[in-house]
Structures are given as C-alpha cells and as structure tokens.
Coordinates of C-alpha atoms in Angstrom, one line a residue:
M1 CA 34.8 4.4 7.8
P2 CA 37.6 6.5 6.7
N3 CA 37.0 10.4 6.0
T4 CA 39.9 11.3 4.0
P5 CA 39.8 14.9 2.6
P6 CA 40.6 15.2 -1.1
A7 CA 44.4 15.3 -1.6
H8 CA 46.1 18.7 -1.3
L9 CA 42.9 20.5 -0.4
P10 CA 44.1 23.9 1.2
G11 CA 42.4 25.6 3.9
L12 CA 41.6 22.7 6.3
L13 CA 41.8 23.8 9.9
E14 CA 43.3 21.4 12.7
P15 CA 43.4 23.8 15.5
C16 CA 45.8 23.5 18.3
A17 CA 44.2 26.3 20.5
D18 CA 40.7 26.7 21.9
E19 CA 39.9 29.7 20.1
I20 CA 39.8 30.5 16.3
R21 CA 39.3 34.0 15.0
C22 CA 38.0 35.2 11.7
D23 CA 35.9 38.0 10.1
I24 CA 33.2 36.0 9.0
A25 CA 32.0 32.5 10.5
I26 CA 29.6 30.4 8.4
I27 CA 27.8 27.8 10.4
G28 CA 27.1 24.8 7.8
S29 CA 28.7 23.8 4.5
G30 CA 25.7 22.7 2.5
M31 CA 24.2 24.5 -0.5
G32 CA 23.8 27.8 1.6
G33 CA 27.1 27.8 3.6
A34 CA 29.3 26.6 0.7
T35 CA 27.9 28.9 -1.9
L36 CA 28.2 31.8 0.2
A37 CA 31.6 31.1 1.0
Y38 CA 32.4 30.7 -2.7
A39 CA 30.7 34.1 -3.1
L40 CA 32.9 35.7 -0.6
R41 CA 36.1 34.1 -1.5
N42 CA 37.6 36.9 -3.5
L43 CA 36.3 39.8 -1.3
G44 CA 39.3 40.0 1.2
A45 CA 37.4 38.9 4.4
R46 CA 38.8 36.0 6.3
V47 CA 36.2 33.3 6.3
T48 CA 35.8 30.2 8.3
V49 CA 33.2 27.5 7.5
I50 CA 32.1 25.4 10.5
E51 CA 30.9 21.8 9.5
R52 CA 29.8 19.4 12.1
G53 CA 30.6 16.3 9.8
D54 CA 33.6 15.4 7.7
F55 CA 34.2 14.6 4.3
L56 CA 32.2 11.8 2.8
P57 CA 34.6 9.1 1.9
R58 CA 34.9 8.2 -1.7
E59 CA 34.7 4.4 -1.7
Y60 CA 33.0 1.4 -3.5
E61 CA 30.1 1.6 -1.2
N62 CA 29.1 5.1 -2.7
W63 CA 27.8 3.1 -5.7
S64 CA 26.2 0.1 -3.5
P65 CA 22.3 0.2 -3.1
K66 CA 22.4 -2.3 -0.4
A67 CA 25.1 -0.1 1.6
V68 CA 23.4 3.2 0.9
F69 CA 19.8 2.1 1.2
T70 CA 19.4 -1.0 3.1
R71 CA 22.4 -0.6 5.5
G72 CA 22.2 3.3 5.5
R73 CA 25.8 3.7 5.5
Y74 CA 25.9 7.6 5.0
R75 CA 23.1 8.4 7.4
N76 CA 24.9 10.0 10.3
S77 CA 22.4 12.3 11.9
E78 CA 21.2 12.0 15.5
N79 CA 17.4 11.2 16.1
W80 CA 15.0 13.8 16.0
Y81 CA 11.6 13.7 17.8
D82 CA 8.1 13.6 16.1
A83 CA 6.0 15.4 18.6
T84 CA 3.1 12.9 18.3
S85 CA 5.0 9.5 17.6
G86 CA 8.6 9.8 19.1
P87 CA 12.0 9.4 17.7
F88 CA 12.9 9.0 14.0
R89 CA 16.1 9.4 11.7
P90 CA 15.6 12.2 9.6
G91 CA 16.8 12.4 6.0
V92 CA 19.7 14.6 6.7
H93 CA 23.3 14.1 6.1
Y94 CA 26.2 15.7 8.1
Y95 CA 29.1 15.9 5.6
V96 CA 31.0 18.8 4.0
G97 CA 28.3 19.6 1.2
G98 CA 25.4 18.5 3.5
N99 CA 22.5 16.9 1.8
T100 CA 23.9 17.8 -1.7
K101 CA 26.1 14.8 -1.4
V102 CA 23.3 12.5 -1.8
F103 CA 20.7 14.7 -3.7
G104 CA 19.4 14.0 -7.0
A105 CA 20.9 17.0 -8.4
T106 CA 17.5 18.5 -9.7
L107 CA 18.1 22.4 -10.0
P108 CA 15.1 24.1 -10.9
R109 CA 14.3 27.9 -10.6
F110 CA 11.2 28.9 -8.6
R111 CA 8.7 29.9 -11.0
E112 CA 8.1 33.7 -11.1
T113 CA 4.8 33.6 -9.5
D114 CA 6.2 31.8 -6.4
F115 CA 7.5 35.0 -5.2
G116 CA 4.3 36.6 -4.9
A117 CA 1.3 35.6 -3.0
V118 CA -0.5 32.4 -4.3
D119 CA -3.9 31.3 -3.7
L120 CA -3.8 27.5 -2.5
H121 CA -6.5 25.2 -1.8
E122 CA -6.3 25.8 2.0
G123 CA -5.1 29.4 2.1
V124 CA -2.6 31.8 0.8
S125 CA 0.9 31.2 0.3
P126 CA 2.8 34.3 1.3
A127 CA 4.6 36.6 -1.0
W128 CA 8.5 37.1 -0.7
P129 CA 9.9 40.5 0.2
I130 CA 11.8 40.2 -3.1
D131 CA 10.6 39.6 -6.7
Y132 CA 12.0 37.3 -9.2
R133 CA 13.9 39.9 -11.0
D134 CA 16.0 40.5 -7.8
I135 CA 17.2 36.9 -7.7
E136 CA 17.1 36.2 -11.5
P137 CA 20.9 37.2 -12.1
H138 CA 21.9 35.3 -9.0
Y139 CA 20.0 32.2 -10.6
A140 CA 22.1 32.5 -13.5
R141 CA 25.4 32.5 -11.6
A142 CA 24.2 29.6 -9.5
E143 CA 23.5 27.6 -12.7
R144 CA 26.9 28.2 -14.0
V145 CA 28.8 27.4 -10.9
Y146 CA 26.6 24.2 -10.5
R147 CA 27.1 23.0 -13.9
V148 CA 23.1 23.0 -14.8
H149 CA 22.0 21.2 -17.9
G150 CA 18.5 22.1 -19.6
T151 CA 16.6 23.2 -22.5
P152 CA 14.6 26.5 -22.4
G153 CA 11.4 27.1 -23.9
Q154 CA 9.9 23.4 -23.1
D155 CA 8.2 24.1 -19.8
P156 CA 5.1 26.4 -19.9
T157 CA 5.8 27.4 -16.4
E158 CA 9.5 28.5 -17.0
P159 CA 10.2 31.8 -15.6
W160 CA 11.9 34.5 -17.9
R161 CA 15.7 34.2 -18.3
S162 CA 18.6 36.5 -18.9
G163 CA 20.5 33.8 -21.0
D164 CA 20.5 30.2 -21.9
F165 CA 21.5 27.4 -19.6
P166 CA 25.1 26.9 -19.2
F167 CA 24.9 23.4 -20.7
P168 CA 22.3 21.5 -23.0
G169 CA 19.5 19.3 -21.5
V170 CA 20.4 15.7 -20.8
A171 CA 18.9 13.3 -23.3
H172 CA 16.3 10.9 -22.4
E173 CA 17.1 7.1 -22.7
P174 CA 14.6 5.1 -24.8
A175 CA 12.0 4.3 -22.1
V176 CA 12.0 8.1 -20.7
A177 CA 11.7 9.3 -24.4
A178 CA 8.9 7.1 -25.1
L179 CA 7.1 8.2 -22.0
A180 CA 7.6 11.8 -23.0
D181 CA 6.2 11.1 -26.4
S182 CA 3.1 9.6 -24.8
L183 CA 2.5 12.5 -22.3
R184 CA 2.8 14.8 -25.4
G185 CA 0.2 12.7 -27.2
Q186 CA -2.1 13.5 -23.9
G187 CA -1.6 17.1 -24.3
L188 CA 0.7 17.5 -21.8
T189 CA 4.2 19.2 -22.1
P190 CA 7.1 17.3 -20.7
F191 CA 10.4 19.1 -20.4
D192 CA 14.1 18.2 -20.0
M193 CA 14.7 18.5 -16.0
P194 CA 17.4 21.0 -14.9
I195 CA 20.1 18.5 -13.7
G196 CA 23.6 19.5 -12.3
V197 CA 26.2 16.9 -13.5
D198 CA 29.2 17.1 -15.2
L199 CA 28.6 16.2 -18.8
R200 CA 30.8 18.8 -20.0
T201 CA 33.6 17.5 -22.6
G202 CA 36.0 15.7 -20.4
G203 CA 33.6 15.6 -17.5
G204 CA 33.5 12.8 -14.9
C205 CA 29.6 12.0 -15.2
V206 CA 29.1 8.5 -16.7
R207 CA 25.3 8.5 -16.3
C208 CA 25.3 5.8 -13.9
A209 CA 22.4 4.3 -12.1
T210 CA 23.8 5.4 -8.7
C211 CA 23.3 9.2 -8.7
D212 CA 19.9 10.0 -7.0
G213 CA 20.3 9.3 -3.3
F214 CA 24.0 8.1 -3.7
P215 CA 27.3 9.9 -3.2
C216 CA 29.2 10.4 -6.4
L217 CA 32.4 8.4 -6.5
L218 CA 33.5 10.4 -9.5
D219 CA 32.7 13.7 -7.9
A220 CA 30.7 14.5 -11.2
K221 CA 27.5 15.4 -9.3
S222 CA 27.0 19.2 -8.8
D223 CA 27.0 18.9 -5.0
A224 CA 28.0 22.1 -2.7
D225 CA 31.4 20.3 -1.6
V226 CA 32.7 19.8 -5.1
C227 CA 31.6 23.0 -6.9
A228 CA 31.6 25.5 -4.2
M229 CA 33.5 24.6 -0.9
R230 CA 36.6 23.2 -2.6
P231 CA 37.0 26.3 -5.0
A232 CA 36.3 28.6 -2.0
L233 CA 39.3 27.0 -0.1
A234 CA 41.6 27.3 -3.1
A235 CA 41.2 30.9 -3.2
G236 CA 43.3 31.4 -0.1
N237 CA 41.2 33.6 2.5
V238 CA 38.5 30.8 3.3
E239 CA 39.1 28.0 5.9
L240 CA 37.1 24.9 6.6
L241 CA 36.7 23.5 10.2
T242 CA 35.3 20.0 10.2
R243 CA 33.9 17.6 12.9
T244 CA 32.7 20.6 14.7
T245 CA 29.3 21.3 16.2
V246 CA 28.4 24.6 17.3
V247 CA 26.0 24.2 20.3
R248 CA 25.4 27.9 21.1
L249 CA 25.8 31.5 20.2
R250 CA 26.9 34.0 22.9
T251 CA 26.0 37.6 22.7
D252 CA 27.4 40.7 24.3
P253 CA 25.7 42.3 27.3
S254 CA 23.2 44.4 25.2
G255 CA 22.2 41.0 23.4
T256 CA 22.3 42.6 20.0
R257 CA 25.6 41.4 18.9
V258 CA 26.9 37.9 18.6
T259 CA 30.4 37.5 20.3
E260 CA 31.3 33.9 19.6
A261 CA 30.0 30.4 18.7
V262 CA 30.6 27.8 21.3
A263 CA 31.4 24.5 19.6
T264 CA 32.6 21.0 20.3
R265 CA 35.4 19.3 18.4
D266 CA 36.7 15.8 18.9
G267 CA 35.4 15.9 22.6
R268 CA 36.6 19.3 23.5
E269 CA 35.3 22.9 23.7
L270 CA 36.2 25.1 20.9
R271 CA 35.3 29.0 20.6
V272 CA 34.8 30.9 17.3
V273 CA 35.0 34.5 17.5
A274 CA 34.1 36.6 14.6
E275 CA 32.7 40.1 13.4
R276 CA 30.0 38.4 11.6
F277 CA 28.1 35.1 11.7
V278 CA 26.0 33.3 9.3
L279 CA 23.8 30.5 9.9
A280 CA 23.6 27.8 7.3
A281 CA 23.0 24.5 9.0
G282 CA 19.5 23.7 7.5
A283 CA 16.2 25.0 8.3
V284 CA 15.7 22.6 11.4
N285 CA 19.2 22.9 12.7
T286 CA 19.5 26.7 12.1
A287 CA 16.1 27.0 14.2
A288 CA 17.4 24.7 17.0
L289 CA 20.8 26.7 17.3
L290 CA 18.8 29.9 17.6
L291 CA 16.3 28.6 20.1
R292 CA 19.4 27.2 22.2
S293 CA 21.0 30.4 22.1
G294 CA 18.2 32.3 23.7
T295 CA 18.8 34.8 26.5
G296 CA 16.5 33.3 29.1
S297 CA 13.3 35.3 27.9
G298 CA 11.5 32.0 26.9
R299 CA 12.3 32.8 23.4
G300 CA 15.6 32.0 21.0
L301 CA 18.2 34.2 19.8
A302 CA 16.9 36.8 16.9
D303 CA 13.5 35.8 18.0
G304 CA 11.8 39.1 19.0
S305 CA 9.0 38.1 16.4
G306 CA 8.2 34.8 18.3
R307 CA 8.8 33.3 14.7
V308 CA 11.9 31.4 15.1
G309 CA 11.1 27.6 14.5
R310 CA 7.6 28.3 13.3
N311 CA 6.3 28.1 9.7
Y312 CA 8.2 24.9 9.0
M313 CA 7.5 23.5 5.6
V314 CA 8.7 20.4 3.9
H315 CA 6.4 19.8 0.8
N316 CA 3.9 17.2 0.3
S317 CA 5.6 14.5 -1.6
T318 CA 4.7 11.2 -3.1
F319 CA 6.8 8.3 -4.8
V320 CA 4.9 6.9 -7.9
V321 CA 6.2 3.7 -9.2
A322 CA 4.4 2.7 -12.6
V323 CA 5.0 -0.9 -13.8
D324 CA 4.3 -2.5 -17.1
P325 CA 4.9 -6.2 -16.4
R326 CA 5.1 -7.1 -19.9
R327 CA 8.3 -5.0 -20.7
R328 CA 11.5 -4.1 -18.6
N329 CA 12.9 -1.0 -18.1
D330 CA 16.5 -0.9 -19.1
T331 CA 17.0 2.9 -18.4
V332 CA 20.1 3.6 -16.4
F333 CA 20.2 7.3 -15.9
Q334 CA 16.3 8.1 -15.5
K335 CA 16.1 11.3 -13.9
T336 CA 15.7 13.6 -16.8
L337 CA 12.0 14.3 -17.4
G338 CA 9.6 16.6 -15.8
W339 CA 6.1 18.1 -16.4
N340 CA 4.5 21.1 -14.6
D341 CA 1.3 21.3 -16.5
W342 CA -0.8 21.4 -13.3
Y343 CA 1.8 23.5 -11.5
R344 CA -0.8 26.7 -11.6
D345 CA -3.8 24.7 -12.1
E346 CA -7.0 26.9 -11.9
G347 CA -9.5 24.2 -11.1
P348 CA -11.3 23.6 -7.7
H349 CA -8.3 22.3 -6.0
G350 CA -6.1 25.0 -7.2
P351 CA -2.2 24.8 -8.0
L352 CA -1.4 21.0 -7.9
G353 CA 2.6 20.9 -8.4
N354 CA 5.5 19.3 -10.1
V355 CA 6.3 16.0 -11.4
Q356 CA 9.6 14.5 -12.3
T357 CA 11.3 11.1 -12.7
L358 CA 13.4 9.5 -10.1
G359 CA 16.8 8.0 -10.3
K360 CA 16.0 4.5 -11.6
L361 CA 14.6 2.3 -8.7
Q362 CA 16.7 -0.7 -7.7
A363 CA 15.5 -3.5 -5.6
P364 CA 17.2 -2.4 -2.4
M365 CA 15.6 0.9 -3.0
A366 CA 11.9 -0.3 -3.6
R367 CA 11.5 -0.7 0.1
V368 CA 9.6 2.5 -0.3
L369 CA 6.7 0.3 -1.5
G370 CA 6.6 -1.2 1.7
D371 CA 8.6 -3.3 4.2
R372 CA 6.7 -6.5 4.0
V373 CA 7.1 -6.9 0.5
P374 CA 9.4 -9.9 -0.4
A375 CA 12.6 -8.8 -1.8
P376 CA 12.1 -11.0 -5.2
I377 CA 8.9 -9.1 -5.9
L378 CA 10.4 -5.8 -5.2
G379 CA 13.3 -6.7 -7.6
A380 CA 10.7 -7.7 -10.4
L381 CA 8.8 -4.5 -9.9
A382 CA 11.8 -2.3 -10.2
A383 CA 13.0 -4.0 -13.4
H384 CA 9.6 -3.1 -14.9
S385 CA 8.9 0.4 -13.5
V386 CA 9.1 3.9 -14.3
D387 CA 9.7 5.9 -11.0
L388 CA 8.3 9.4 -10.3
Y389 CA 8.6 12.0 -7.6
L390 CA 5.4 14.2 -7.1
T391 CA 5.8 17.6 -5.2
S392 CA 3.0 20.0 -3.9
E393 CA 3.4 23.2 -2.1
D394 CA 2.4 23.2 1.6
L395 CA 1.6 26.3 3.7
P396 CA 3.6 28.0 6.4
T397 CA 1.5 27.7 9.6
P398 CA 2.5 28.6 13.3
N399 CA 1.7 25.3 14.7
N400 CA 4.0 23.3 12.2
R401 CA 7.4 24.3 14.1
I402 CA 10.7 23.1 15.5
T403 CA 11.2 23.3 19.0
V404 CA 14.1 22.0 21.5
D405 CA 12.9 19.9 24.5
G406 CA 14.4 19.7 28.0
A407 CA 16.9 17.1 26.9
D408 CA 18.1 19.3 24.2
R409 CA 16.5 17.3 21.7
V410 CA 15.0 18.6 18.1
V411 CA 11.3 18.0 18.1
V412 CA 9.2 18.4 14.8
H413 CA 5.6 19.3 15.2
W414 CA 4.3 18.8 11.8
S415 CA 0.9 18.1 10.5
P416 CA 0.4 18.1 6.7
N417 CA -1.8 20.7 5.0
N418 CA -3.2 21.6 1.5
L419 CA -3.3 17.6 0.9
A420 CA -6.4 17.8 -1.4
P421 CA -4.3 19.3 -4.4
H422 CA -1.7 16.7 -3.7
R423 CA -4.1 13.9 -3.9
E424 CA -5.4 15.2 -7.2
L425 CA -1.8 15.4 -8.5
V426 CA -1.4 11.9 -7.7
R427 CA -4.8 11.0 -9.4
R428 CA -3.7 12.7 -12.5
T429 CA -0.3 11.3 -12.7
T430 CA -1.5 7.9 -12.1
N431 CA -4.1 8.3 -14.9
A432 CA -1.4 9.7 -17.3
M433 CA 0.9 6.7 -16.6
R434 CA -1.9 4.3 -17.2
R435 CA -2.5 5.8 -20.5
S436 CA 1.3 5.7 -21.4
G437 CA 1.1 1.8 -21.0
Y438 CA 1.9 1.4 -17.3
P439 CA -1.2 -0.3 -16.0
V440 CA -0.1 -0.9 -12.4
V441 CA 0.7 2.0 -10.4
F442 CA 2.0 2.2 -6.7
T443 CA 1.9 5.2 -4.7
R444 CA 3.4 6.2 -1.3
R445 CA 3.2 9.7 0.3
M446 CA 6.3 10.5 2.4
G447 CA 6.2 11.1 5.9
V448 CA 8.0 13.4 8.7
A449 CA 11.4 11.9 8.1
V450 CA 11.6 12.7 4.4
N451 CA 12.7 16.4 4.9
S452 CA 15.2 17.3 2.5
H453 CA 13.2 20.1 1.3
Q454 CA 12.8 21.7 4.7
C455 CA 12.4 25.4 4.9
G456 CA 10.6 28.3 6.5
T457 CA 11.9 28.3 10.2
A458 CA 13.4 31.9 10.2
V459 CA 11.7 33.8 7.5
M460 CA 12.7 36.7 5.6
G461 CA 10.4 39.9 5.6
E462 CA 10.4 43.7 6.0
D463 CA 8.6 43.8 9.3
P464 CA 10.5 42.7 12.4
A465 CA 7.1 41.8 14.0
T466 CA 6.3 39.2 11.5
S467 CA 9.8 37.9 10.3
V468 CA 13.1 36.8 11.8
V469 CA 15.6 38.3 9.0
D470 CA 15.5 41.1 6.6
P471 CA 15.2 40.5 2.9
Y472 CA 19.0 40.2 2.9
G473 CA 19.1 37.4 5.6
K474 CA 20.3 39.8 8.3
A475 CA 18.6 39.2 11.8
H476 CA 16.2 42.0 12.7
D477 CA 17.4 41.9 16.2
L478 CA 21.3 41.8 15.9
D479 CA 23.8 43.5 14.3
N480 CA 26.0 40.8 13.0
L481 CA 23.9 37.8 12.4
W482 CA 22.7 36.3 9.1
V483 CA 20.8 33.5 8.0
A484 CA 21.7 31.9 4.3
D485 CA 19.8 28.7 4.1
S486 CA 16.4 27.7 3.3
A487 CA 15.0 28.8 6.8
V488 CA 14.4 32.3 5.4
F489 CA 11.9 31.1 2.6
P490 CA 8.6 32.5 3.2
S491 CA 7.0 29.7 1.1
S492 CA 8.0 26.5 -0.1
A493 CA 6.8 26.6 -3.8
A494 CA 6.5 23.2 -5.4
V495 CA 10.0 22.4 -6.7
N496 CA 13.2 21.3 -5.3
P497 CA 14.8 24.3 -3.3
G498 CA 18.7 23.6 -3.9
L499 CA 19.0 26.3 -6.6
T500 CA 17.0 28.9 -5.0
I501 CA 19.3 28.4 -1.7
A502 CA 22.4 28.9 -3.7
A503 CA 21.0 31.8 -5.6
N504 CA 19.8 33.6 -2.6
A505 CA 23.3 33.2 -1.0
F506 CA 24.9 34.7 -4.2
R507 CA 22.3 37.7 -3.5
I508 CA 23.2 38.1 0.1
A509 CA 26.9 38.2 -0.7
A510 CA 26.4 40.7 -3.6
D511 CA 23.6 42.9 -2.5
G512 CA 23.5 42.8 1.4
E513 CA 25.6 44.3 4.1
L514 CA 27.4 41.1 4.8
A515 CA 30.4 41.5 2.8
R516 CA 30.8 45.3 3.4

C-alpha cells in the first residue's frame, strides 16, 4: 500500500542522525496532538510531532465498503489483549490524523452539566477541575478550525454559546427528514447533528455514502490531518516525524524531568531530545507509554497517585438498525440527525444518553448484525434501514484499566458498568423507531474492541494524590511532561469526545505553562 504524503507538504522529517532536538515534542498526531501543534504553530517554539504511522493513502479503496469493512484495509494496529478472553484487534488507526481519518466527523460539545458531578444509576460521574466557561472559547475556536456545521437552538440540552456555529446545519435527506418529523410528532426534539465536513462554497464534500467509517478521498472530512496538522506544518516551526514509535521516556537522575523519548524508526533506534514533552497517543497508548517508562518502583512514569492506566472509560454503545421492509431508504449522507431528550432523564434509570444517525449502512458494513447472516439478507436489510448509534455514559472505576504485561503487550481490563440506563435508552429508541414506521429493529451492543471513545487513563485534577495531571495537563510528578488527549478526561459524558479533545488542546496551549 503506498503511503505518499501530500505533494509539497513542508516540515516532514527524514533524519539522517540518531538524535533529533526540539523545544516541544508531541507524541501522537490525532485530534489532541495535531490540534496542539496547530495551536503552537505561531508561538516561536520548535515543535516536533512524532507519529507511529504514516499518511493514509488517497486511493480508490478509500471509498470501497469491501476494502474498508470486509478486508480491513486501513486497520493497522497491533493486537491488544482482553484480560478475560485474549487477543483482539482494537478500533484504532495509526496514521497522521489518528482515528479522525475514519471517524464520522460528529463534533458536538459536551453539555454544560457534564463538567460537574452527575448522579448516574450506578454512581456519581465525577466533576472536572474546570467549568464549561473555561473551555467554551476554545470550543468556539475548535469549531472554526474543524469546519463544524450546526444549527443552534434545536437541542434542549445544548450548552450556551458565545457565537453561532461557523457553518449552517447539514440538511436532512428525505428519509431522515421524515424521521425527524415523526419524532417531533412523538414529542421529541431532534436536531441537526454538529458535523465537520467541508460544505463551504467551493468545498470538497460531495455528501457521499462513504464518510462515516471511511477515509475521505477528497480530504473534505474535518480530520486532524487535514484541518490541523497540515496547516501547522505550513507555519514553518512545526515538523512531523512519521513511522516512528516511541517506546520509552527517559528521565534525569531525579526522576522529575523527561530528558528524551526513545523511539524506533524503520528498524533503528532514534532519540528525541526536547525541553518539553506532550503525550497525545490516545488514552490507551498514552497510559501504556507511561507504564513502560516507569522507574522500577512498580508504577509508571508520572504515577505517584497510582492512577495511570486506571479509570478507563469507553462509553456504552449500541448500533440500532431499524427496518421497514415496505420501502427503500435511498439516503446517501445519513449522519445528520440526533436527539438528546433522554440525555439528562430524571426517571429511575437516571440520565440515558445520546442518539444519532450513522452513516448509511451498506451490505459489507452490515456484519455488525451478525457474522452468520447471509450476505443477500444483509444487503436487503441495509437497503431498507435507518441506522443509529446510541451512547450512554460509563463510570470511571479503578479496576477498568490498562496494563502492560511481561511480553510488553497492552492488556485491557474492562467490565461494562451503568448498563441499566443504556438498556432503557435502547428500549425507548426502539419504540420511537417502531412508531416512526420501522417495525423491525435490530440492536447490537458494542464490545471491548469498539474503543474509539476511549478516555480516562491519566485524569486531570487539582490533587496529586487522586489525579495524574493538573487542570492544564501537566504531570504532577514531572516538570516538563504534559498530556493532551482524552486520557485526561475525568468522565466520559455521553457524546463523541473529538471536539472536547481539540478544545482542551487549545486551552492547554493558551492558558497553561506549556507554551511559556
């Protein structure tokens, strides 16, 4: 598979020596790392972004359901290990831009209440050490950078905004518009999902059926590569090192300062020496790197609290496929609708979560309904379905954690919690779809391998005894180490985390000590 970088892209490193020096080294080029590099691009520091993958190739197969879903052409991660059932291939992608290269581009803000303590069915979702007002200006900036389309005032749970969305909401196609009308007739309040695609005048988005879960052949999806990493490289002080896996961070004799990142690149060792280091490798790999970099005390680096790797959250998620055998759904770009009427439900189950449409299901993607269903039946179901993704909040617990075993393998210890509200969300959504004219409804809850919403393994907080980093992402135990991905999230909320990762990266760059 060719991995050709975009033509004439500046800032790509091909080191000829075994050591690279810079002011700030950012490990990971996904939503956190790329956005942080973008935020630092004009501040004078020499920034090197280290990415273990390469550029995802632009090729015909970007838009092939069989290549993407049946053959897994772009799934390039190593196996992780479920602590109870053995190896599995996680839903992570090692490319410039990380998982955003294949995400659904849904970019909502967390609700204002998500930053405070929330009573859930099985416990209290903890408060963040920041308030919504602390991050709101950075949400606004992230929405501009990631070209977010939306319509304010429709969602009853929407937090206050200092300004409008950068671009208007994406119009629903007929089948989705009819569903929205039916939901309103049931007393619900559907809204235009905030979506990051380039529908500006002259923009590249063609509203195709191969967006959610696919790479974008036209670079029209608002991924971290296109919207943040490439503009950062163009500024002149940001460089990118691809095909480079950081295996360990080394510290000075005091153990309070990182001196270098030890990496492998194309089979040889490479050292990156910097004044400041930022981890943005994703909640699992950030935790794994800290654990691998421990000083022999039995804990990882920056682990004075014993919390590194713990409090892993990934959401409770279910696919819902609602079928009306009497009519085809010819929708092409389906991911435009959501509803949050039960997001802060006050019934016996407590808050339930978010419902949003998925990209239109196609036959090779319908394996989510079961591996043993014959392909012709899957195709028939997909042709007559509306497809939804349901998300409920899970709780951080010490036993849900990431570890690294004696063979240096990532091990995921994960037992789902707070499931009763999620089952109620599935029940209510199923009933709503049946009342909307879809008599046959299939559901499937996602397991350990569906982890694109991973968070919580290096949480932020004021107290070094109960958190890994401070409210600005700086490690309590080290003078020059920060974390800028979803590992710092104290709670998972119940919506997609991408925009919050980006907004928090902007906040760290603007308000913290990293850029000073």
